[in-house]
């Protein structure tokens, strides 16, 4: 199976320090850094769609301040257990708090932005 | 019965089954749950669904080398482990031994937003991975319907659950799916039973008259015959036990060995040899008629033979029984100390009828007695209906016969009631029936015993009075009066009368004998007289004869003298004589 493309912001590889974290949380959500994990299962159409959709949304609204990792639970079933993944695709918004789970192919933009607490301008 | 067996055997060929290892369930289902197919176990809250699944899984892993996966949608793994421990299952060890895999599926509804179509691949993958890790053959989904509360879009969920069941079936996994039954008119909250076409089991927990009973019913079992009744079941420290534990059958051996009842004269009433070994004996009677004493005699005799006895006491405590029996000269204490006699005492109300049956089975299985006493069996009626007691007794009697155990059931009959009719139901199960009665005559109450029936042997039809003496139960001789058997004082007076009559007879005999003697003496006296007369006459006759003889001689002598005196020629006589002699020559 083709590993889905992984795209993350330059800072995504590095964990932000505690001080930075607090600063980020305190600041406006426009500056807040997003940590997102998308769990998919192989190359199903729903998975592909979800990956496409979430990337577009992130690029549009969270440019340069998001860390998105796409995880194929077929490859790592343990992660599915650890993260309590049942429905697929599932997007987990780890940061900023609160923790949110978005399930489905991310085609409902309104619900995705609601779940990610984004302000839709466009 | 034979038909049923045959049917289940043939279906076994067509439909492979996975033994559950749950006591009694495999008998009802004819071998277990459909192998490689999903089974729905439905029931209300607290009906034992999870434990059912757990036991199916654990028994599979431990007894049938079929590892399993437990997908818990409600309880956490620590909770599950704790619950399993209460059934005596060590989940942690089974997990460590890779015989079991536990996975807790937990989703918090509030965190979730639905953004489009989804599927349950996450669940599929988790199950597939778990199955692969332990090489599972069995899977439990407990309770998958919880997902309806966690995930949006029931339409998708239903379709996905259907797909999951199909997938599990395709993988050949024997699956138990538990579901909560919230209304009596449907099996599951969300109608998932329509995806499970093979086997549906319903669990029920109800309280009646403050006694709780659990029941199990097989609603559906495609391609297999199954018991259709509601079967009581229990959950205790040894897991689930569905009753009957043993299947019903009439194919037990019938030993021809006879064993003593412990009362010699009772043995006499039973064709001289006592009861059959392995038979079931009912001892019924009103209160205070000596039922327990009869049972104690039997127990005592068995212990003397070195046999083990199990005594279920539902009325008296063991100490009380031992003390009371000592008063009639039976000392049970040494047998208890030797370990030959075991008392199992409990108030019948401490549990339901199923509980009792189960405890009975367990005790018998662990103690291996050759004699069992249930005293009194009627106390079980306090906790159940006649129907259930009969059903339980049928199972118990069946079980005991299969094991070749001789059993005495005492039965308390209501005073003054129709003694025999009230127990007709129970008595048909019994091989021998001793009826103890109180006979009230002349202002007193006396005990009497009757062998009402005893299958397969000649037995006395007499009603016999008995006494409970210092030396045990003593059957008395029968005295029949104009109104039947005489007991108590009536018997005693009859005894006296008979004694008097006997004396009179003796006296008469004496006088007859004396008369005979007198007559003999008279006869002998007469004989002597006649003899004397005869002898007297004979003497006279003899005398006459001898007189006449001597007279003849005198005459000859006289003639000679006359010849001589006349000087007659005697030579002439001489010549005559010679001539005669010459002629002869």
XYZ file of C-alpha atoms in Angstrom:
707
model
C 0.000 0.000 0.000
C 1.174 3.399 -0.816
C 1.993 5.351 2.221
C -0.112 8.461 2.225
C 1.727 11.730 1.787
C 2.816 13.322 4.964
C 2.863 16.987 5.181
C 3.700 19.032 8.152
C 4.855 22.494 8.974
C 8.601 23.088 9.427
C 8.209 23.237 13.180
C 6.099 20.080 13.206
C 9.047 17.763 13.624
C 10.092 19.480 16.776
C 8.037 19.436 19.878
C 7.321 22.902 21.137
C 8.761 23.726 24.514
C 6.574 24.135 27.557
C 6.999 27.884 27.608
C 6.011 28.110 23.990
C 3.041 25.941 24.631
C 1.688 28.188 27.337
C 2.324 31.199 25.220
C 0.514 29.611 22.323
C -2.459 28.625 24.408
C -2.687 32.064 25.896
C -2.491 33.760 22.573
C -5.306 34.026 20.099
C -6.292 30.872 18.258
C -4.945 32.388 15.082
C -1.522 31.932 16.531
C -2.306 28.607 18.243
C -0.489 25.638 16.839
C -2.628 22.706 15.701
C -1.586 19.124 16.280
C -3.745 16.841 14.205
C -3.684 13.076 13.696
C -5.697 11.481 10.959
C -6.294 7.770 11.267
C -7.200 6.010 8.072
C -7.389 2.408 6.930
C -5.481 1.628 3.821
C -6.410 3.144 0.513
C -10.159 3.214 0.749
C -11.997 5.962 -1.033
C -13.186 7.406 2.239
C -9.636 7.511 3.532
C -8.326 9.170 0.419
C -11.105 11.699 0.509
C -10.486 12.487 4.125
C -6.779 13.013 3.560
C -7.482 15.299 0.641
C -10.130 17.282 2.498
C -8.195 17.820 5.676
C -5.084 18.901 3.831
C -7.015 21.472 1.903
C -8.663 22.812 5.005
C -5.383 23.019 6.879
C -3.665 24.779 4.031
C -6.500 27.231 3.798
C -6.998 28.032 7.451
C -3.992 26.883 9.382
C -1.163 27.535 7.051
C 2.187 27.153 8.769
C 0.732 26.473 12.128
C -0.401 22.893 11.955
C 1.150 19.506 12.427
C -0.820 16.845 10.585
C 0.144 13.225 10.719
C -1.710 10.604 8.742
C -1.597 7.149 10.291
C -2.676 3.961 8.591
C -4.035 1.708 11.276
C -3.695 -1.284 8.994
C 0.005 -0.860 9.509
C -0.226 -0.084 13.193
C -3.251 -1.736 14.770
C -1.814 -1.017 18.200
C -2.220 2.682 17.627
C -5.876 2.097 16.821
C -6.258 0.517 20.251
C -4.225 3.130 22.049
C -6.137 5.968 20.473
C -9.503 4.200 20.729
C -10.119 4.323 17.019
C -13.317 2.597 16.014
C -14.724 4.647 13.196
C -12.518 5.405 10.245
C -11.471 7.971 9.166
C -10.972 9.661 12.506
C -9.208 12.966 12.942
C -8.005 13.730 16.430
C -7.304 17.311 17.309
C -4.792 17.091 20.107
C -4.033 20.723 20.325
C -5.226 23.238 21.038
C -7.509 21.905 23.737
C -10.172 20.652 24.037
C -9.450 17.291 22.481
C -11.824 16.630 19.618
C -12.519 13.673 17.387
C -13.844 14.179 13.943
C -15.064 11.114 12.142
C -16.000 10.726 8.513
C -14.473 11.712 5.237
C -14.199 15.398 6.240
C -16.496 16.405 3.401
C -18.775 18.454 5.649
C -16.692 21.588 5.858
C -18.959 23.264 8.328
C -18.661 20.454 10.780
C -14.938 20.128 10.285
C -14.354 23.807 11.000
C -16.685 23.578 13.961
C -14.791 20.615 15.249
C -11.456 22.305 14.707
C -12.791 25.537 16.118
C -11.903 27.469 12.972
C -13.406 30.738 11.942
C -14.655 30.375 8.479
C -14.006 33.509 6.526
C -14.409 32.284 2.995
C -35.452 -39.034 24.742
C -33.799 -41.365 22.306
C -35.333 -39.400 19.496
C -33.915 -36.192 20.780
C -30.479 -37.691 21.093
C -30.634 -39.023 17.589
C -31.753 -35.702 16.234
C -28.914 -33.851 17.875
C -26.441 -36.390 16.638
C -27.516 -36.061 13.043
C -27.534 -32.297 13.282
C -24.074 -32.472 14.728
C -22.894 -33.816 11.419
C -24.442 -31.035 9.423
C -23.840 -28.195 11.843
C -20.570 -28.181 13.723
C -20.821 -26.822 17.229
C -18.436 -25.176 19.614
C -18.824 -26.512 23.130
C -19.365 -23.706 25.591
C -18.111 -25.603 28.601
C -20.935 -23.939 30.496
C -22.504 -26.574 32.724
C -25.760 -27.754 31.244
C -25.822 -25.503 28.201
C -24.142 -27.971 25.918
C -26.785 -30.547 26.835
C -29.616 -28.215 25.901
C -28.042 -27.111 22.663
C -26.879 -30.542 21.696
C -23.204 -29.668 21.757
C -22.776 -25.931 22.070
C -23.090 -22.823 19.945
C -22.931 -22.885 16.154
C -19.257 -23.073 15.272
C -17.910 -20.252 13.183
C -21.128 -18.274 13.424
C -22.426 -15.451 15.517
C -24.768 -16.114 18.431
C -26.811 -13.363 19.988
C -27.165 -13.416 23.753
C -29.825 -10.998 24.811
C -31.049 -10.034 28.229
C -31.941 -7.207 30.553
C -29.528 -5.358 32.758
C -27.794 -7.707 35.180
C -29.015 -10.840 33.467
C -25.523 -12.273 33.148
C -24.768 -11.601 29.485
C -21.196 -10.505 30.066
C -20.472 -13.451 32.331
C -21.971 -15.746 29.733
C -19.571 -14.356 27.160
C -16.665 -14.489 29.570
C -17.249 -18.074 30.497
C -17.690 -19.121 26.881
C -14.373 -17.514 26.131
C -12.464 -18.741 29.164
C -13.727 -22.318 28.855
C -12.844 -22.245 25.199
C -9.333 -21.118 25.998
C -8.773 -23.456 28.918
C -10.752 -26.565 28.027
C -11.012 -26.654 24.258
C -7.730 -25.016 23.214
C -9.638 -22.294 21.447
C -8.162 -18.928 22.365
C -10.485 -15.964 22.348
C -10.859 -12.250 22.017
C -13.044 -10.202 24.302
C -14.153 -6.901 22.828
C -15.698 -4.967 25.658
C -17.768 -1.958 24.709
C -18.873 -1.184 28.228
C -16.647 -2.441 30.991
C -13.028 -1.487 31.312
C -10.409 -4.209 31.360
C -9.734 -3.898 35.122
C -13.471 -4.128 35.838
C -13.811 -7.103 33.565
C -10.853 -8.815 35.200
C -12.372 -8.234 38.599
C -15.754 -9.605 37.543
C -14.152 -12.625 35.998
C -12.255 -13.272 39.215
C -15.582 -13.583 41.015
C -16.299 -16.568 38.771
C -12.902 -17.994 39.518
C -11.366 -17.007 36.185
C -7.887 -15.547 36.129
C -8.013 -13.342 33.054
C -4.615 -11.807 33.655
C -2.927 -15.164 33.493
C -4.829 -16.184 30.385
C -3.815 -12.930 28.747
C -0.202 -13.456 29.778
C -0.364 -17.001 28.379
C -1.662 -15.561 25.100
C -4.846 -17.527 25.348
C -7.007 -14.467 25.637
C -6.961 -10.964 24.320
C -8.990 -8.227 25.952
C -9.789 -4.955 24.271
C -11.866 -2.194 25.721
C -13.607 -0.083 23.092
C -14.392 3.245 24.646
C -15.518 6.357 22.887
C -16.692 9.555 24.457
C -19.684 10.819 22.617
C -19.131 14.454 23.425
C -15.751 14.559 21.755
C -17.143 13.399 18.456
C -18.181 15.336 15.422
C -19.395 13.618 12.299
C -17.972 15.153 9.156
C -19.098 12.719 6.526
C -19.269 9.041 5.767
C -17.342 6.704 7.949
C -16.953 2.990 8.516
C -15.936 0.748 11.419
C -12.622 -0.282 9.981
C -11.002 0.729 13.224
C -12.985 -1.961 14.992
C -12.397 -4.492 12.247
C -8.682 -3.906 12.366
C -8.542 -4.137 16.120
C -10.436 -7.415 16.130
C -8.406 -8.831 13.273
C -5.181 -7.916 15.017
C -6.338 -9.367 18.326
C -7.502 -12.575 16.653
C -4.160 -12.914 14.949
C -2.180 -12.272 18.103
C -3.631 -15.183 20.062
C -4.861 -17.326 17.194
C -8.392 -16.811 18.408
C -11.290 -19.082 17.467
C -13.831 -17.273 19.603
C -14.837 -13.635 19.845
C -17.139 -11.834 22.247
C -18.653 -8.466 21.406
C -20.021 -7.132 24.681
C -22.243 -5.060 24.062
C -21.760 -3.822 20.558
C -24.955 -1.807 20.638
C -23.228 0.600 22.963
C -21.739 2.032 19.787
C -25.141 3.491 18.940
C -24.747 5.757 21.895
C -21.208 6.704 20.989
C -21.295 7.207 17.270
C -23.597 9.321 15.138
C -25.557 8.165 12.127
C -27.327 4.933 13.126
C -27.870 4.091 9.464
C -24.167 3.735 8.820
C -23.666 1.961 12.126
C -26.300 -0.669 11.378
C -24.831 -1.354 7.993
C -21.367 -1.597 9.492
C -22.448 -3.955 12.254
C -24.080 -6.141 9.668
C -20.854 -6.117 7.704
C -18.923 -6.983 10.868
C -21.076 -10.037 11.575
C -20.664 -11.176 7.998
C -16.927 -10.692 8.256
C -16.683 -12.638 11.530
C -18.651 -15.456 9.967
C -16.446 -15.432 6.928
C -13.404 -15.685 9.192
C -14.997 -18.712 10.826
C -14.967 -17.165 14.284
C -17.485 -18.441 16.794
C -18.868 -15.181 18.086
C -21.085 -14.266 20.978
C -22.746 -10.896 20.633
C -24.449 -9.640 23.721
C -27.298 -7.191 23.558
C -29.430 -5.413 26.057
C -33.103 -6.091 26.039
C -34.955 -3.025 27.195
C -38.478 -4.027 26.269
C -40.146 -7.386 26.392
C -41.398 -7.117 22.817
C -37.951 -6.957 21.260
C -34.651 -8.681 21.710
C -32.273 -5.782 21.225
C -32.449 -2.015 21.413
C -31.459 -1.444 17.823
C -32.750 -4.538 16.159
C -29.390 -6.137 15.448
C -30.946 -9.571 15.958
C -31.934 -9.454 12.305
C -28.266 -9.795 11.390
C -27.857 -12.871 13.534
C -29.732 -15.658 11.916
C -28.123 -18.663 13.507
C -28.642 -18.707 17.223
C -30.365 -16.446 19.704
C -30.277 -17.055 23.450
C -32.357 -15.064 25.873
C -31.345 -14.520 29.479
C -33.791 -13.391 32.080
C -33.502 -12.415 35.700
C -36.675 -12.179 37.670
C -37.634 -11.973 41.285
C -40.606 -13.856 42.499
C -41.647 -13.873 46.097
C -38.321 -12.376 47.085
C -36.398 -15.202 45.533
C -34.460 -14.428 42.442
C -34.284 -16.836 39.594
C -32.301 -16.606 36.425
C -33.603 -18.244 33.335
C -32.234 -19.066 29.938
C -34.147 -19.811 26.783
C -32.958 -20.651 23.317
C -35.159 -18.542 21.103
C -33.690 -19.723 17.877
C -31.101 -22.192 16.734
C -31.098 -22.621 13.027
C -30.301 -26.067 11.758
C -30.321 -27.696 15.146
C -32.804 -29.118 17.548
C -32.670 -27.599 20.974
C -34.545 -27.572 24.216
C -37.242 -24.923 23.980
C -38.047 -24.582 27.647
C -36.943 -21.883 29.966
C -34.050 -23.316 31.902
C -33.059 -21.969 35.275
C -29.432 -21.085 35.625
C -27.140 -19.931 38.358
C -24.082 -17.796 38.555
C -21.717 -18.554 41.366
C -18.034 -18.912 42.079
C -17.792 -21.731 39.584
C -19.371 -19.876 36.729
C -22.705 -20.365 35.089
C -24.650 -23.566 35.572
C -27.691 -24.133 33.459
C -30.064 -26.660 34.906
C -30.524 -29.440 34.169
C -26.896 -30.141 34.740
C -27.493 -33.657 33.600
C -29.682 -34.548 30.702
C -32.826 -36.486 31.322
C -32.731 -40.108 30.449
C -34.026 -43.432 31.529
C -31.064 -45.520 30.580
C -29.398 -45.925 33.964
C -28.351 -49.315 35.189
C -30.637 -51.188 37.571
C -28.524 -53.155 40.034
C -30.136 -56.208 41.531
C -28.098 -55.897 44.720
C -30.224 -55.481 47.830
C -29.195 -53.522 50.873
C -30.638 -53.594 54.342
C -32.895 -50.820 55.527
C -31.187 -51.074 58.898
C -34.378 -52.375 60.472
C -34.425 -56.150 60.373
C -38.160 -56.572 60.441
C -38.570 -53.908 57.753
C -36.260 -55.912 55.550
C -38.613 -58.767 56.226
C -41.470 -56.710 54.895
C -39.417 -55.972 51.782
C -39.137 -59.523 50.590
C -36.643 -60.314 53.320
C -33.724 -58.497 51.737
C -34.275 -54.765 51.963
C -34.122 -52.119 49.268
C -32.440 -52.294 45.895
C -29.150 -50.491 45.701
C -29.459 -47.375 43.605
C -33.183 -47.091 44.143
C -35.017 -44.039 45.386
C -37.074 -44.391 48.510
C -39.768 -42.066 49.696
C -40.581 -42.036 53.392
C -43.663 -39.962 53.902
C -45.707 -39.188 56.934
C -47.054 -36.487 59.176
C -44.967 -34.695 61.712
C -43.547 -36.873 64.453
C -44.164 -40.140 62.689
C -40.497 -41.089 62.673
C -39.382 -40.291 59.152
C -35.956 -39.100 60.164
C -35.555 -42.147 62.388
C -36.182 -44.476 59.468
C -33.639 -42.519 57.452
C -31.152 -42.614 60.327
C -31.441 -46.385 60.563
C -30.665 -46.652 56.902
C -27.699 -44.317 57.217
C -26.425 -46.193 60.247
C -26.632 -49.491 58.395
C -24.846 -48.048 55.386
C -22.043 -46.634 57.541
C -21.688 -49.992 59.260
C -21.093 -51.470 55.825
C -18.412 -48.820 55.375
C -20.352 -46.830 52.791
C -20.372 -43.069 52.551
C -23.567 -41.182 53.281
C -24.569 -37.649 52.497
C -27.367 -36.211 54.605
C -29.142 -33.082 53.367
C -30.883 -31.630 56.374
C -33.399 -28.938 55.557
C -35.130 -28.937 58.897
C -32.771 -29.739 61.718
C -29.173 -28.936 62.351
C -26.710 -31.842 62.197
C -26.104 -31.688 65.964
C -29.805 -31.838 66.584
C -30.187 -34.866 64.378
C -27.249 -36.630 66.024
C -28.633 -35.899 69.487
C -32.160 -36.951 68.617
C -31.076 -40.161 66.986
C -28.959 -41.015 69.995
C -32.194 -41.047 72.002
C -33.373 -43.998 69.940
C -30.070 -45.766 70.227
C -28.485 -44.727 66.945
C -25.151 -43.015 67.364
C -24.261 -41.225 64.171
C -21.425 -39.260 65.663
C -18.699 -41.878 65.098
C -19.643 -42.032 61.418
C -19.344 -38.275 61.144
C -15.940 -38.387 62.805
C -14.829 -41.228 60.551
C -15.793 -39.151 57.558
C -18.347 -41.669 56.381
C -21.284 -39.414 57.080
C -21.503 -35.833 55.911
C -24.284 -33.498 56.867
C -25.208 -30.699 54.528
C -27.590 -28.528 56.439
C -29.295 -25.413 55.174
C -32.575 -23.684 55.486
C -34.361 -24.177 52.205
C -35.140 -20.487 51.985
C -31.523 -19.493 51.682
C -31.669 -19.928 47.952
C -33.871 -20.776 45.056
C -34.644 -24.285 44.016
C -31.924 -24.137 41.388
C -29.408 -23.224 44.027
C -30.372 -26.289 45.996
C -30.144 -28.563 43.037
C -26.769 -27.173 42.188
C -25.438 -27.478 45.723
C -26.790 -31.009 45.851
C -25.022 -31.911 42.656
C -21.774 -30.349 43.759
C -21.827 -32.086 47.138
C -22.578 -35.443 45.596
C -19.906 -34.967 42.970
C -17.288 -34.144 45.571
C -18.262 -36.563 48.352
C -19.114 -39.611 46.227
C -21.653 -41.075 48.637
C -23.425 -44.330 48.072
C -26.387 -43.221 50.143
C -28.065 -39.829 50.074
C -30.772 -38.601 52.431
C -32.897 -35.538 51.743
C -34.776 -34.632 54.902
C -37.391 -33.436 54.179
C -37.838 -32.874 50.515
C -41.128 -31.112 51.097
C -39.387 -28.147 52.672
C -38.233 -27.218 49.211
C -41.822 -26.399 48.432
C -41.335 -23.362 50.604
C -39.127 -21.819 47.981
C -40.770 -23.043 44.879
C -43.860 -24.357 43.240
C -44.790 -28.000 43.162
C -44.008 -28.041 39.474
C -40.493 -26.859 39.977
C -39.873 -29.165 42.893
C -41.058 -32.070 40.834
C -38.845 -31.024 37.991
C -35.904 -30.680 40.338
C -36.582 -34.025 41.931
C -36.834 -35.659 38.556
C -33.397 -34.325 37.724
C -32.017 -35.285 41.082
C -33.435 -38.797 41.065
C -32.172 -39.221 37.560
C -28.741 -38.067 38.528
C -28.630 -40.277 41.605
C -29.702 -43.311 39.628
C -27.093 -42.681 37.010
C -24.532 -42.571 39.781
C -25.987 -45.697 41.370
C -26.691 -43.874 44.620
C -29.436 -45.083 46.919
C -31.531 -42.170 48.106
C -34.046 -41.656 50.868
C -36.356 -38.704 50.563
C -38.500 -37.938 53.533
C -41.689 -36.112 52.862
C -43.831 -34.306 55.371
C -47.491 -34.722 54.683
C -50.029 -32.274 55.968
C -51.841 -33.629 58.983
C -55.197 -35.031 58.119
C -54.742 -34.404 54.432
C -55.236 -36.915 51.722
C -51.972 -38.570 52.484
C -51.351 -40.432 49.336
C -52.844 -38.054 46.813
C -50.811 -35.052 47.872
C -47.607 -36.739 46.950
C -48.710 -38.636 43.942
C -46.584 -36.395 41.786
C -43.404 -37.048 43.631
C -44.078 -40.672 44.401
C -44.134 -41.765 40.797
C -40.425 -41.033 40.683
C -39.752 -43.302 43.613
C -39.086 -47.001 43.599
C -40.159 -47.661 47.134
C -42.580 -45.762 49.259
C -42.842 -46.222 53.004
C -45.849 -44.600 54.518
C -45.652 -43.692 58.186
C -48.987 -43.077 59.758
C -50.380 -41.966 63.024
C -53.296 -44.115 63.927
C -55.640 -42.474 66.373
C -57.799 -44.932 68.252
C -59.192 -44.891 71.755
C -57.719 -41.529 72.699
C -54.160 -42.282 71.727
C -51.874 -41.918 68.793
C -49.732 -44.745 67.605
C -47.224 -45.050 64.844
C -47.668 -47.449 62.011
C -45.693 -48.274 58.931
C -46.803 -49.511 55.552
C -44.823 -50.404 52.476
C -47.080 -48.696 49.975
C -45.040 -49.763 47.035
C -41.711 -51.265 46.290
C -40.968 -51.836 42.678
C -39.522 -55.119 41.603
C -39.901 -57.056 44.836
C -42.466 -58.868 46.869
C -43.409 -56.810 49.813
C -45.708 -57.024 52.752
C -49.058 -55.350 52.480
C -49.575 -55.179 56.204
C -49.852 -52.062 58.249
C -47.389 -52.583 61.061
C -47.264 -50.761 64.313
C -43.848 -49.670 65.442
C -42.307 -48.185 68.528
C -39.391 -45.830 68.822
C -37.498 -47.448 71.641
C -34.131 -46.858 73.288
C -32.954 -49.548 71.000
C -34.186 -48.095 67.768
C -37.274 -48.507 65.757
C -39.044 -51.732 66.626
C -41.744 -53.188 64.449
C -44.337 -55.054 66.466
C -46.371 -58.124 65.732
C -49.564 -57.612 63.908
C -52.831 -57.782 65.836
C -55.896 -57.616 63.729
C -59.098 -56.582 65.346
C -62.567 -56.222 63.905
C -61.702 -52.675 62.804
C -58.318 -53.407 61.337
C -54.884 -53.358 62.820
C -54.807 -52.965 66.540
C -52.348 -50.511 67.953
C -51.372 -49.210 71.325
C -53.647 -50.138 74.179
C -56.017 -51.947 71.909
C -53.139 -54.140 70.894
C -52.062 -54.617 74.450
C -55.568 -55.636 75.566
C -55.765 -57.950 72.614
C -52.473 -59.405 73.683
C -53.848 -59.949 77.195
C -56.998 -61.503 75.864
C -55.032 -63.816 73.715
C -52.882 -64.762 76.638
C -55.951 -65.548 78.743
C -57.449 -67.602 75.995
C -54.173 -69.412 75.725
C -54.172 -70.276 79.407
C -57.727 -71.588 79.202
C -56.763 -73.728 76.314
C -53.853 -75.084 78.254
C -56.081 -75.953 81.156
C -58.536 -77.751 78.945
C -55.770 -79.668 77.347
C -54.630 -80.724 80.803
C -58.010 -82.031 81.840
C -58.448 -83.916 78.572
C -55.124 -85.497 79.100
C -56.088 -86.505 82.618
C -59.322 -88.010 81.409
C -57.487 -89.995 78.827
C -55.198 -91.256 81.498
C -58.129 -92.253 83.649
C -59.758 -94.099 80.805
C -56.564 -95.851 80.097
C -56.340 -96.925 83.692
C -59.928 -98.168 83.653
C -59.183 -100.051 80.504
C -56.109 -101.546 81.966
C -57.945 -102.471 85.132
C -60.622 -104.199 83.129
C -58.008 -105.994 81.156
C -56.440 -107.237 84.336
C -59.796 -108.435 85.678
C -60.623 -110.301 82.483
C -57.239 -111.881 82.530
C -57.753 -112.954 86.101
C -61.150 -114.464 85.283
C -59.701 -116.260 82.316
C -56.865 -117.586 84.284
C -59.240 -118.757 86.977
C -61.432 -120.588 84.501
C -58.457 -122.009 82.667
C -57.234 -123.453 85.956
C -60.544 -125.122 86.636
C -60.649 -126.575 83.157
C -57.105 -127.845 83.498
C -58.003 -129.398 86.768
C -60.983 -131.165 85.229
C -58.845 -132.443 82.407
C -56.227 -133.875 84.695
C -58.871 -135.376 86.969
C -60.452 -137.189 84.077
C -57.047 -138.510 82.957
C -56.267 -139.979 86.314
C -59.703 -141.533 86.378
C -58.949 -143.404 83.102
C -55.762 -144.900 84.507
C -57.474 -146.071 87.588
C -60.034 -147.905 85.461
C -57.293 -149.807 83.576
C -55.645 -150.718 86.812
C -58.958 -151.795 88.252
C -59.603 -154.089 85.257
C -56.241 -155.754 85.712
C -56.975 -156.325 89.299
C -60.306 -157.851 88.370
C -58.655 -160.231 85.886
C -56.185 -161.303 88.332
C -58.764 -161.763 90.937
C -60.894 -163.889 88.528
C -57.747 -165.882 87.494
C -58.678 -165.748 83.939
C -56.548 -167.497 81.175
C -54.273 -164.879 80.214
C -52.280 -167.170 77.795
C -55.286 -167.316 75.496
C -54.789 -163.623 75.064
C -51.144 -164.373 74.492
C -51.845 -166.940 71.696
C -54.309 -164.598 70.084
C -51.721 -161.971 70.120
C -49.042 -164.182 68.448
C -51.368 -165.367 65.731
C -52.210 -161.823 64.848
C -48.549 -160.972 64.604
C -47.848 -163.928 62.283
C -50.580 -162.900 59.920
C -49.180 -159.522 59.616
C -45.822 -160.984 58.526
